[in-house]
């Protein structure tokens, strides 16, 4: 089943609760929170206080995508704030197995993320530990970038590995998910579609979430 995961990165942060509520009315079922530290990626965004505030305004799972150095240092604070899913970058973790265990020990769903230049087969040893694998289909740091087409091959490979290894992780894609790319992304096998600019970019989150989700669902119906 495909799910739309609105990314608040492109929302109006001064009206965040309303923006999230609108995206939820439009069919979003998980809320994606991009956490950036200005070191791992060349941008700074938000942290646990925003997660704690959002927690009071939505019951949807909060999917925190950590684009930060030393993520282990902050995992307890995200748990305390009410995060449900936490993903860490393969490229940011010196001890990825330990980081994923730490997330699970704090009662959250662990996810792993790969940058565009990282091969998904490198994840084989830890695939059995994760709830979701996030394929970055742009270089992390900014919203509104163009989808990198070879990401589709990574999504297909993750689907194949899941079947071969008899696992059940979910496949999430992040970056450049929009009307012109969503059908090929869904056909490749992605189930969790993160979208920032396509949902919030024009200030009509409910309408734009709904139309993107409908396009994804049409593609999913054809792919079955
Ligand atoms: C980028 C973030 C994305 C971002 C995607 O580093 O990880 O979640 O919000 O933005 P769009 O959907 O605009 O490409
Ligand atoms: Zn993200």
PDB file of C-alpha atoms and ligand atoms in Angstrom:
ATOM      1  CA  UNK A   1       0.000   0.000   0.000  1.00  0.00           C
ATOM      2  CA  UNK A   2       1.368   3.445  -0.861  1.00  0.00           C
ATOM      3  CA  UNK A   3       1.322   6.161   1.782  1.00  0.00           C
ATOM      4  CA  UNK A   4       1.964   9.859   1.406  1.00  0.00           C
ATOM      5  CA  UNK A   5       4.484  11.241   3.905  1.00  0.00           C
ATOM      6  CA  UNK A   6       4.342  15.057   3.811  1.00  0.00           C
ATOM      7  CA  UNK A   7       7.696  16.670   4.655  1.00  0.00           C
ATOM      8  CA  UNK A   8       7.299  19.835   6.717  1.00  0.00           C
ATOM      9  CA  UNK A   9      10.544  21.229   5.290  1.00  0.00           C
ATOM     10  CA  UNK A  10       8.530  23.187   2.709  1.00  0.00           C
ATOM     11  CA  UNK A  11       5.695  24.159   5.070  1.00  0.00           C
ATOM     12  CA  UNK A  12       5.108  27.580   6.603  1.00  0.00           C
ATOM     13  CA  UNK A  13       6.802  27.025   9.965  1.00  0.00           C
ATOM     14  CA  UNK A  14       4.839  29.844  11.578  1.00  0.00           C
ATOM     15  CA  UNK A  15       1.632  27.907  10.853  1.00  0.00           C
ATOM     16  CA  UNK A  16       2.965  24.406  11.323  1.00  0.00           C
ATOM     17  CA  UNK A  17       0.026  22.804  13.139  1.00  0.00           C
ATOM     18  CA  UNK A  18      -2.410  24.091  10.487  1.00  0.00           C
ATOM     19  CA  UNK A  19      -0.147  22.987   7.649  1.00  0.00           C
ATOM     20  CA  UNK A  20       0.136  19.478   9.099  1.00  0.00           C
ATOM     21  CA  UNK A  21      -3.622  19.290   9.668  1.00  0.00           C
ATOM     22  CA  UNK A  22      -4.216  20.302   6.031  1.00  0.00           C
ATOM     23  CA  UNK A  23      -1.761  17.691   4.742  1.00  0.00           C
ATOM     24  CA  UNK A  24      -3.518  15.093   6.909  1.00  0.00           C
ATOM     25  CA  UNK A  25      -6.930  16.026   5.506  1.00  0.00           C
ATOM     26  CA  UNK A  26      -5.418  15.611   2.037  1.00  0.00           C
ATOM     27  CA  UNK A  27      -4.456  12.012   2.848  1.00  0.00           C
ATOM     28  CA  UNK A  28      -0.998  12.218   4.441  1.00  0.00           C
ATOM     29  CA  UNK A  29      -0.615   9.353   6.929  1.00  0.00           C
ATOM     30  CA  UNK A  30       2.906   9.917   8.330  1.00  0.00           C
ATOM     31  CA  UNK A  31       4.611  13.300   8.945  1.00  0.00           C
ATOM     32  CA  UNK A  32       8.262  13.639   7.887  1.00  0.00           C
ATOM     33  CA  UNK A  33      10.511  15.907   9.949  1.00  0.00           C
ATOM     34  CA  UNK A  34      13.887  16.804   8.405  1.00  0.00           C
ATOM     35  CA  UNK A  35      16.510  17.409  11.061  1.00  0.00           C
ATOM     36  CA  UNK A  36      19.673  19.138   9.779  1.00  0.00           C
ATOM     37  CA  UNK A  37      22.714  20.302  11.717  1.00  0.00           C
ATOM     38  CA  UNK A  38      24.718  22.396   9.251  1.00  0.00           C
ATOM     39  CA  UNK A  39      27.553  19.818   9.377  1.00  0.00           C
ATOM     40  CA  UNK A  40      26.339  16.590   7.821  1.00  0.00           C
ATOM     41  CA  UNK A  41      24.341  18.692   5.354  1.00  0.00           C
ATOM     42  CA  UNK A  42      24.784  22.341   4.386  1.00  0.00           C
ATOM     43  CA  UNK A  43      21.588  23.548   6.048  1.00  0.00           C
ATOM     44  CA  UNK A  44      20.038  23.884   9.523  1.00  0.00           C
ATOM     45  CA  UNK A  45      16.442  23.103  10.422  1.00  0.00           C
ATOM     46  CA  UNK A  46      14.723  21.879  13.573  1.00  0.00           C
ATOM     47  CA  UNK A  47      15.144  19.494  16.485  1.00  0.00           C
ATOM     48  CA  UNK A  48      13.344  17.857  19.405  1.00  0.00           C
ATOM     49  CA  UNK A  49      11.395  20.983  20.564  1.00  0.00           C
ATOM     50  CA  UNK A  50       9.523  21.135  17.241  1.00  0.00           C
ATOM     51  CA  UNK A  51       8.804  17.393  17.448  1.00  0.00           C
ATOM     52  CA  UNK A  52       7.418  17.899  20.977  1.00  0.00           C
ATOM     53  CA  UNK A  53       5.196  20.758  19.765  1.00  0.00           C
ATOM     54  CA  UNK A  54       3.942  18.787  16.763  1.00  0.00           C
ATOM     55  CA  UNK A  55       3.224  15.821  19.019  1.00  0.00           C
ATOM     56  CA  UNK A  56       0.470  17.847  20.692  1.00  0.00           C
ATOM     57  CA  UNK A  57      -1.224  18.575  17.365  1.00  0.00           C
ATOM     58  CA  UNK A  58      -1.239  15.298  15.440  1.00  0.00           C
ATOM     59  CA  UNK A  59      -1.697  11.621  16.132  1.00  0.00           C
ATOM     60  CA  UNK A  60       0.087  10.621  12.929  1.00  0.00           C
ATOM     61  CA  UNK A  61       3.471   8.925  13.275  1.00  0.00           C
ATOM     62  CA  UNK A  62       6.315  11.458  13.273  1.00  0.00           C
ATOM     63  CA  UNK A  63       9.063  10.234  10.951  1.00  0.00           C
ATOM     64  CA  UNK A  64      12.299  11.990  11.936  1.00  0.00           C
ATOM     65  CA  UNK A  65      14.996  11.948   9.271  1.00  0.00           C
ATOM     66  CA  UNK A  66      18.256  12.785  11.030  1.00  0.00           C
ATOM     67  CA  UNK A  67      20.745  14.497   8.745  1.00  0.00           C
ATOM     68  CA  UNK A  68      23.171  15.135  11.587  1.00  0.00           C
ATOM     69  CA  UNK A  69      26.588  14.098  12.836  1.00  0.00           C
ATOM     70  CA  UNK A  70      26.680  11.912  15.970  1.00  0.00           C
ATOM     71  CA  UNK A  71      22.996  11.006  15.854  1.00  0.00           C
ATOM     72  CA  UNK A  72      23.361   8.689  18.889  1.00  0.00           C
ATOM     73  CA  UNK A  73      23.757  11.762  21.100  1.00  0.00           C
ATOM     74  CA  UNK A  74      20.259  12.972  20.209  1.00  0.00           C
ATOM     75  CA  UNK A  75      18.209   9.760  20.018  1.00  0.00           C
ATOM     76  CA  UNK A  76      17.026   9.944  23.664  1.00  0.00           C
ATOM     77  CA  UNK A  77      15.839  13.528  23.146  1.00  0.00           C
ATOM     78  CA  UNK A  78      13.802  12.541  20.070  1.00  0.00           C
ATOM     79  CA  UNK A  79      12.211   9.687  22.003  1.00  0.00           C
ATOM     80  CA  UNK A  80      11.365  12.049  24.842  1.00  0.00           C
ATOM     81  CA  UNK A  81       9.844  14.517  22.360  1.00  0.00           C
ATOM     82  CA  UNK A  82       7.480  11.866  20.978  1.00  0.00           C
ATOM     83  CA  UNK A  83       9.115  10.782  17.712  1.00  0.00           C
ATOM     84  CA  UNK A  84       7.824   7.445  16.375  1.00  0.00           C
ATOM     85  CA  UNK A  85      10.194   6.631  13.535  1.00  0.00           C
ATOM     86  CA  UNK A  86      13.840   7.718  13.458  1.00  0.00           C
ATOM     87  CA  UNK A  87      16.150   7.201  10.526  1.00  0.00           C
ATOM     88  CA  UNK A  88      19.899   7.690  10.473  1.00  0.00           C
ATOM     89  CA  UNK A  89      22.233   7.978   7.518  1.00  0.00           C
ATOM     90  CA  UNK A  90      24.564   5.132   6.625  1.00  0.00           C
ATOM     91  CA  UNK A  91      27.127   7.874   5.879  1.00  0.00           C
ATOM     92  CA  UNK A  92      26.787   9.551   9.294  1.00  0.00           C
ATOM     93  CA  UNK A  93      27.081   6.471  11.522  1.00  0.00           C
ATOM     94  CA  UNK A  94      30.444   5.022  12.440  1.00  0.00           C
ATOM     95  CA  UNK A  95      28.623   2.215  14.250  1.00  0.00           C
ATOM     96  CA  UNK A  96      25.364   1.850  12.377  1.00  0.00           C
ATOM     97  CA  UNK A  97      24.322  -1.370  14.104  1.00  0.00           C
ATOM     98  CA  UNK A  98      24.659   0.333  17.490  1.00  0.00           C
ATOM     99  CA  UNK A  99      22.698   3.410  16.367  1.00  0.00           C
ATOM    100  CA  UNK A 100      19.823   1.269  15.089  1.00  0.00           C
ATOM    101  CA  UNK A 101      19.754  -0.709  18.336  1.00  0.00           C
ATOM    102  CA  UNK A 102      19.698   2.518  20.311  1.00  0.00           C
ATOM    103  CA  UNK A 103      16.656   3.772  18.378  1.00  0.00           C
ATOM    104  CA  UNK A 104      14.797   0.496  19.008  1.00  0.00           C
ATOM    105  CA  UNK A 105      15.794   0.502  22.691  1.00  0.00           C
ATOM    106  CA  UNK A 106      14.119   3.896  22.991  1.00  0.00           C
ATOM    107  CA  UNK A 107      10.855   2.456  21.698  1.00  0.00           C
ATOM    108  CA  UNK A 108      11.028   3.977  18.200  1.00  0.00           C
ATOM    109  CA  UNK A 109      11.055   2.367  14.748  1.00  0.00           C
ATOM    110  CA  UNK A 110      14.573   2.389  13.319  1.00  0.00           C
ATOM    111  CA  UNK A 111      15.232   3.360   9.722  1.00  0.00           C
ATOM    112  CA  UNK A 112      18.378   3.661   7.646  1.00  0.00           C
ATOM    113  CA  UNK A 113      18.989   6.243   4.909  1.00  0.00           C
ATOM    114  CA  UNK A 114      21.330   6.150   1.922  1.00  0.00           C
ATOM    115  CA  UNK A 115      22.604   9.151   0.003  1.00  0.00           C
ATOM    116  CA  UNK A 116      22.493   9.105  -3.799  1.00  0.00           C
ATOM    117  CA  UNK A 117      26.153   7.977  -4.042  1.00  0.00           C
ATOM    118  CA  UNK A 118      25.731   5.039  -1.635  1.00  0.00           C
ATOM    119  CA  UNK A 119      24.970   1.544  -2.902  1.00  0.00           C
ATOM    120  CA  UNK A 120      22.024  -0.167  -1.173  1.00  0.00           C
ATOM    121  CA  UNK A 121      23.787  -3.543  -1.045  1.00  0.00           C
ATOM    122  CA  UNK A 122      26.006  -2.071   1.697  1.00  0.00           C
ATOM    123  CA  UNK A 123      22.937  -2.276   3.950  1.00  0.00           C
ATOM    124  CA  UNK A 124      22.555  -6.059   3.694  1.00  0.00           C
ATOM    125  CA  UNK A 125      24.045  -6.806   7.152  1.00  0.00           C
ATOM    126  CA  UNK A 126      21.541  -4.549   8.964  1.00  0.00           C
ATOM    127  CA  UNK A 127      18.412  -4.903   6.795  1.00  0.00           C
ATOM    128  CA  UNK A 128      16.919  -7.310   9.322  1.00  0.00           C
ATOM    129  CA  UNK A 129      17.033  -4.583  11.997  1.00  0.00           C
ATOM    130  CA  UNK A 130      15.139  -1.816  10.235  1.00  0.00           C
ATOM    131  CA  UNK A 131      11.500  -0.852   9.949  1.00  0.00           C
ATOM    132  CA  UNK A 132      12.151   1.258   6.846  1.00  0.00           C
ATOM    133  CA  UNK A 133      14.885   2.004   4.344  1.00  0.00           C
ATOM    134  CA  UNK A 134      14.932   5.552   3.023  1.00  0.00           C
ATOM    135  CA  UNK A 135      16.392   6.105  -0.432  1.00  0.00           C
ATOM    136  CA  UNK A 136      17.525   9.699  -0.908  1.00  0.00           C
ATOM    137  CA  UNK A 137      16.644  10.578  -4.473  1.00  0.00           C
ATOM    138  CA  UNK A 138      18.299  14.020  -4.182  1.00  0.00           C
ATOM    139  CA  UNK A 139      21.337  15.110  -2.197  1.00  0.00           C
ATOM    140  CA  UNK A 140      20.032  15.858   1.297  1.00  0.00           C
ATOM    141  CA  UNK A 141      19.855  19.414   2.559  1.00  0.00           C
ATOM    142  CA  UNK A 142      17.199  21.211   0.568  1.00  0.00           C
ATOM    143  CA  UNK A 143      13.665  20.826  -0.711  1.00  0.00           C
ATOM    144  CA  UNK A 144      12.539  21.372  -4.277  1.00  0.00           C
ATOM    145  CA  UNK A 145      15.376  19.569  -6.069  1.00  0.00           C
ATOM    146  CA  UNK A 146      15.059  17.317  -9.108  1.00  0.00           C
ATOM    147  CA  UNK A 147      14.634  13.563  -8.695  1.00  0.00           C
ATOM    148  CA  UNK A 148      17.779  11.568  -9.567  1.00  0.00           C
ATOM    149  CA  UNK A 149      16.518   8.867 -11.994  1.00  0.00           C
ATOM    150  CA  UNK A 150      18.925   6.070 -11.029  1.00  0.00           C
ATOM    151  CA  UNK A 151      17.248   6.027  -7.592  1.00  0.00           C
ATOM    152  CA  UNK A 152      14.604   3.838  -9.236  1.00  0.00           C
ATOM    153  CA  UNK A 153      17.157   1.024  -9.575  1.00  0.00           C
ATOM    154  CA  UNK A 154      17.883   1.247  -5.838  1.00  0.00           C
ATOM    155  CA  UNK A 155      14.198   0.945  -5.000  1.00  0.00           C
ATOM    156  CA  UNK A 156      13.911  -2.138  -7.234  1.00  0.00           C
ATOM    157  CA  UNK A 157      17.000  -3.655  -5.631  1.00  0.00           C
ATOM    158  CA  UNK A 158      15.608  -3.102  -2.113  1.00  0.00           C
ATOM    159  CA  UNK A 159      12.409  -4.851  -3.150  1.00  0.00           C
ATOM    160  CA  UNK A 160      14.400  -7.780  -4.525  1.00  0.00           C
ATOM    161  CA  UNK A 161      16.584  -8.000  -1.378  1.00  0.00           C
ATOM    162  CA  UNK A 162      13.502  -7.922   0.826  1.00  0.00           C
ATOM    163  CA  UNK A 163      12.037 -10.859  -1.019  1.00  0.00           C
ATOM    164  CA  UNK A 164      15.304 -12.825  -1.175  1.00  0.00           C
ATOM    165  CA  UNK A 165      15.955 -12.286   2.524  1.00  0.00           C
ATOM    166  CA  UNK A 166      12.299 -12.812   3.571  1.00  0.00           C
ATOM    167  CA  UNK A 167      12.194  -9.446   5.382  1.00  0.00           C
ATOM    168  CA  UNK A 168       9.424  -6.906   5.792  1.00  0.00           C
ATOM    169  CA  UNK A 169      11.042  -3.439   5.919  1.00  0.00           C
ATOM    170  CA  UNK A 170       9.207  -0.699   4.106  1.00  0.00           C
ATOM    171  CA  UNK A 171      10.750   1.204   1.219  1.00  0.00           C
ATOM    172  CA  UNK A 172      10.638   4.996   1.508  1.00  0.00           C
ATOM    173  CA  UNK A 173      11.807   7.552  -1.030  1.00  0.00           C
ATOM    174  CA  UNK A 174      12.712  11.183  -0.372  1.00  0.00           C
ATOM    175  CA  UNK A 175      13.459  13.986  -2.804  1.00  0.00           C
ATOM    176  CA  UNK A 176      11.804  15.197  -5.983  1.00  0.00           C
ATOM    177  CA  UNK A 177       8.612  13.174  -5.502  1.00  0.00           C
ATOM    178  CA  UNK A 178       6.090  15.080  -7.626  1.00  0.00           C
ATOM    179  CA  UNK A 179       3.456  14.586 -10.312  1.00  0.00           C
ATOM    180  CA  UNK A 180       6.022  13.955 -13.040  1.00  0.00           C
ATOM    181  CA  UNK A 181       7.971  11.320 -11.078  1.00  0.00           C
ATOM    182  CA  UNK A 182       5.491   9.616  -8.759  1.00  0.00           C
ATOM    183  CA  UNK A 183       4.241   6.898 -11.089  1.00  0.00           C
ATOM    184  CA  UNK A 184       7.706   5.563 -11.939  1.00  0.00           C
ATOM    185  CA  UNK A 185       8.623   5.699  -8.223  1.00  0.00           C
ATOM    186  CA  UNK A 186       5.563   3.664  -7.251  1.00  0.00           C
ATOM    187  CA  UNK A 187       6.083   1.220 -10.135  1.00  0.00           C
ATOM    188  CA  UNK A 188       9.655   0.632  -8.927  1.00  0.00           C
ATOM    189  CA  UNK A 189       8.281  -0.437  -5.519  1.00  0.00           C
ATOM    190  CA  UNK A 190       8.397   2.524  -3.124  1.00  0.00           C
ATOM    191  CA  UNK A 191       5.614   2.496  -0.528  1.00  0.00           C
ATOM    192  CA  UNK A 192       6.301   5.558   1.609  1.00  0.00           C
ATOM    193  CA  UNK A 193       6.431   8.683  -0.519  1.00  0.00           C
ATOM    194  CA  UNK A 194       8.008  11.698   1.163  1.00  0.00           C
ATOM    195  CA  UNK A 195       6.993  14.959  -0.487  1.00  0.00           C
ATOM    196  CA  UNK A 196       7.780  18.484   0.649  1.00  0.00           C
ATOM    197  CA  UNK A 197       7.577  20.952  -2.186  1.00  0.00           C
ATOM    198  CA  UNK A 198       4.830  19.054  -4.016  1.00  0.00           C
ATOM    199  CA  UNK A 199       2.595  19.201  -0.908  1.00  0.00           C
ATOM    200  CA  UNK A 200       3.433  22.532   0.749  1.00  0.00           C
ATOM    201  CA  UNK A 201       5.152  24.541  -1.998  1.00  0.00           C
ATOM    202  CA  UNK A 202       2.077  26.390  -3.236  1.00  0.00           C
ATOM    203  CA  UNK A 203       0.329  26.942   0.097  1.00  0.00           C
ATOM    204  CA  UNK A 204      -2.511  24.480  -0.628  1.00  0.00           C
ATOM    205  CA  UNK A 205      -1.429  21.444   1.346  1.00  0.00           C
ATOM    206  CA  UNK A 206      -4.784  19.669   1.467  1.00  0.00           C
ATOM    207  CA  UNK A 207      -5.460  19.988  -2.255  1.00  0.00           C
ATOM    208  CA  UNK A 208      -1.899  19.191  -3.315  1.00  0.00           C
ATOM    209  CA  UNK A 209      -1.483  16.239  -0.946  1.00  0.00           C
ATOM    210  CA  UNK A 210      -4.717  14.754  -2.250  1.00  0.00           C
ATOM    211  CA  UNK A 211      -3.835  15.080  -5.915  1.00  0.00           C
ATOM    212  CA  UNK A 212      -0.340  13.617  -5.411  1.00  0.00           C
ATOM    213  CA  UNK A 213      -1.698  10.703  -3.375  1.00  0.00           C
ATOM    214  CA  UNK A 214      -4.342  10.023  -6.015  1.00  0.00           C
ATOM    215  CA  UNK A 215      -1.671   9.940  -8.716  1.00  0.00           C
ATOM    216  CA  UNK A 216       0.338   7.496  -6.571  1.00  0.00           C
ATOM    217  CA  UNK A 217      -2.691   5.295  -5.982  1.00  0.00           C
ATOM    218  CA  UNK A 218      -3.469   5.174  -9.704  1.00  0.00           C
ATOM    219  CA  UNK A 219       0.097   4.062 -10.395  1.00  0.00           C
ATOM    220  CA  UNK A 220      -0.131   1.454  -7.621  1.00  0.00           C
ATOM    221  CA  UNK A 221      -3.349   0.051  -9.066  1.00  0.00           C
ATOM    222  CA  UNK A 222      -1.677  -0.390 -12.464  1.00  0.00           C
ATOM    223  CA  UNK A 223       1.474  -1.899 -10.936  1.00  0.00           C
ATOM    224  CA  UNK A 224      -0.442  -4.709  -9.134  1.00  0.00           C
TER     225      UNK A 224
HETATM  226  C1  LIG B   1      15.878  16.903   1.787  1.00  0.00           C
HETATM  227  C2  LIG B   1      14.855  16.315   2.713  1.00  0.00           C
HETATM  228  C3  LIG B   1      13.532  16.051   2.108  1.00  0.00           C
HETATM  229  C4  LIG B   1      12.836  17.221   1.489  1.00  0.00           C
HETATM  230  C5  LIG B   1      12.263  16.729   0.208  1.00  0.00           C
HETATM  231  O1  LIG B   1      17.119  16.846   2.392  1.00  0.00           O
HETATM  232  O2  LIG B   1      15.314  15.096   3.259  1.00  0.00           O
HETATM  233  O3  LIG B   1      12.667  15.386   3.032  1.00  0.00           O
HETATM  234  O4  LIG B   1      11.809  17.769   2.267  1.00  0.00           O
HETATM  235  O5  LIG B   1      11.804  17.821  -0.458  1.00  0.00           O
HETATM  236  P1  LIG B   1      11.099  17.756  -1.881  1.00  0.00           P
HETATM  237  O6  LIG B   1       9.921  16.855  -1.748  1.00  0.00           O
HETATM  238  O7  LIG B   1      10.730  19.194  -2.067  1.00  0.00           O
HETATM  239  O8  LIG B   1      12.108  17.267  -2.869  1.00  0.00           O
HETATM  240 ZN1  LIG B   2      13.845  13.907   4.480  1.00  0.00          ZN
END
